[in-house]
XYZ file of C-alpha atoms in Angstrom:
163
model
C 84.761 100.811 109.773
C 81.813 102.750 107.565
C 83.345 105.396 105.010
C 81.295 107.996 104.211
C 81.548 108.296 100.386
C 84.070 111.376 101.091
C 86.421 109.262 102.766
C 87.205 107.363 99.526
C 90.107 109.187 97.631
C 89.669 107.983 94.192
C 92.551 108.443 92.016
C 93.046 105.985 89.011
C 96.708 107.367 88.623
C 97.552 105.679 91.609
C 97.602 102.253 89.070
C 100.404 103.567 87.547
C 102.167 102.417 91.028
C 102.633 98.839 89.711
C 104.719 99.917 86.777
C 106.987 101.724 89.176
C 110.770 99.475 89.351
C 111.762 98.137 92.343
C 114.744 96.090 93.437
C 114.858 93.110 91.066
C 111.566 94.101 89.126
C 112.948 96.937 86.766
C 109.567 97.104 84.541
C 107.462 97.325 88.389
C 104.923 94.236 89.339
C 105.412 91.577 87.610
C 101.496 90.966 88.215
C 100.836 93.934 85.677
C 98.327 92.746 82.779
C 98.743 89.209 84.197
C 96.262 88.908 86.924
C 92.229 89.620 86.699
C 92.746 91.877 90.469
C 95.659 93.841 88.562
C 96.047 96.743 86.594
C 95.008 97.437 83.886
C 92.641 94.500 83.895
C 90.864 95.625 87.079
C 88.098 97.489 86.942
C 87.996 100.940 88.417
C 86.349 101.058 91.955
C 82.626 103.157 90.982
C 82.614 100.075 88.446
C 82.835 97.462 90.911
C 80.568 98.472 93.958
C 77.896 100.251 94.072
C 79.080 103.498 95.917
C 75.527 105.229 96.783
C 75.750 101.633 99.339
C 77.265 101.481 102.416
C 81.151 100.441 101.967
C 83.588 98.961 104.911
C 86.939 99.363 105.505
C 89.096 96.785 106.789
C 92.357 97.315 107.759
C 95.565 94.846 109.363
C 98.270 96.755 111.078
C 101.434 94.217 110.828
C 104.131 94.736 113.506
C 106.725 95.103 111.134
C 109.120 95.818 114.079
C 108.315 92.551 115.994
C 108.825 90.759 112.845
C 112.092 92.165 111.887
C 113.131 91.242 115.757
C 112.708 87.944 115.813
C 114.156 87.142 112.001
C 117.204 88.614 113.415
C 117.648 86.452 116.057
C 117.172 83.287 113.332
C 119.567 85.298 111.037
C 122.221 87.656 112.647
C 123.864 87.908 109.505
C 120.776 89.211 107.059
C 120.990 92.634 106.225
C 118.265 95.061 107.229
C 116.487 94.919 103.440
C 116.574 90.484 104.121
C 115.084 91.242 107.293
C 112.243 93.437 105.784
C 111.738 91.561 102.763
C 107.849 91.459 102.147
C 108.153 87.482 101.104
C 109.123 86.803 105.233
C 105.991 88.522 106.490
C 103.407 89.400 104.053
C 102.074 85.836 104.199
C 101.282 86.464 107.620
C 99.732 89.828 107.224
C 97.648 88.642 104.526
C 96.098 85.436 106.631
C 95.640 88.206 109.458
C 93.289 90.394 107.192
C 91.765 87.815 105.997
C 90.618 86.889 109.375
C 89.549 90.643 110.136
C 87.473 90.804 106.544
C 85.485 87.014 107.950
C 84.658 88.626 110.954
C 83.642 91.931 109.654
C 81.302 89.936 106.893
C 79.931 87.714 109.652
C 79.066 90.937 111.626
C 77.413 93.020 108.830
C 75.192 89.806 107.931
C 74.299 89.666 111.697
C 73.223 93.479 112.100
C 71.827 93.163 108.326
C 73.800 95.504 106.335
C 73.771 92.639 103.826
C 70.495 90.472 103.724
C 69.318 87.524 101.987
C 70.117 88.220 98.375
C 72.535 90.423 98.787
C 76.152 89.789 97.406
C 78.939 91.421 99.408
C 82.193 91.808 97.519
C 85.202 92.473 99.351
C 88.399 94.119 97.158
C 92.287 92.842 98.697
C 93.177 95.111 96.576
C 91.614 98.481 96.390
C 94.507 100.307 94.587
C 94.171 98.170 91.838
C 90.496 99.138 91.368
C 91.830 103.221 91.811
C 91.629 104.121 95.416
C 94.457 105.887 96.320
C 94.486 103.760 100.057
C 97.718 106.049 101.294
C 94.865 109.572 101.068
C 92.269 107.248 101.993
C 93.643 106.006 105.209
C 94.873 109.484 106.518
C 91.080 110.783 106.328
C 90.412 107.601 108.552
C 93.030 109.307 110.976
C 95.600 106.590 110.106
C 98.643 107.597 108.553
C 100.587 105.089 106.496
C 104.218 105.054 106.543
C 106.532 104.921 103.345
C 108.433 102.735 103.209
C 107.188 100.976 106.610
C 109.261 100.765 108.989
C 107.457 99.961 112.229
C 104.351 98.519 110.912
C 102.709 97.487 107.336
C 99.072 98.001 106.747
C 96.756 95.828 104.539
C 93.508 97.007 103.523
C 90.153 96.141 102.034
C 86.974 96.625 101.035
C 83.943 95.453 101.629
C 80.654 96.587 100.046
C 77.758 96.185 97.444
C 78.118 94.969 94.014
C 77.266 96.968 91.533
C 75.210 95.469 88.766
């Protein structure tokens, strides 16, 4: 979906996120300061696309429900935080978005958004980059739950790289 440059809530703050503990991860991501696409190493959003371009959304909605559901019936005896553990499902999710980002580049080279020359980049990861994607989403009418419960969104972005 086109965002209108309004529609992009950018908040850097919402980096500080990966530094927040979580069960078994008491300093937050252990990703922090490790990996290119993660804070602080990533570079803010307005320094990454060009934002006067047109930029896509791209979102997965992840059944969490459905998932949970049939884990159960492999594992009567998991608890409900085995059951929801992101390493069951987020695989899944991911290869799903990934699917929804090919087809979304193959249509915007096909109704030439992006022509020859032209290098679309598409961010996984748009809250490393600053965009708060929780404030983002809601303007897109979509409203995120926290912590999901019946489904898990993943997002991207696709748009213009800024030189």
């Amino acid at each position: 979906m086109l965002l209108r440059p309004s529609d992009l809530v950018l908040e850097p703050t919402v980096r500080r996120l990966c530094r927040e503990p979580y069960p078994g991860h008491p300093k937050g991501c252990p990703n922090w300061g490790k990996k290119v696409g993660c804070p602080p190493r990533a570079r803010l959003l307005e320094n990454v696309l060009d934002l006067k371009a047109p930029v896509y959304l791209v979102h997965n909605r992840f059944c969490l429900v459905e998932h949970i559901d049939k884990l159960r019936q492999a594992h009567p005896t998991w608890s409900d935080r085995q059951l929801r553990c992101c390493l069951y499902w987020q695989g899944t999710a991911r290869k799903q978005l990934r699917q929804k980002v090919s087809e979304a580049l193959c249509e915007l080279i096909q109704f030439s958004d992006f022509g020859p020359g032209d290098d679309p980049i598409v961010l996984y990861c748009p809250e490393a980059c600053g965009v708060n994607v929780t404030r983002t989403m809601r303007r897109m009418g979509i409203r995120l739950e926290w912590p999901p419960m019946s489904f898990a969104y993943q997002v991207a972005l696709i748009g213009h790289r800024r030189y």
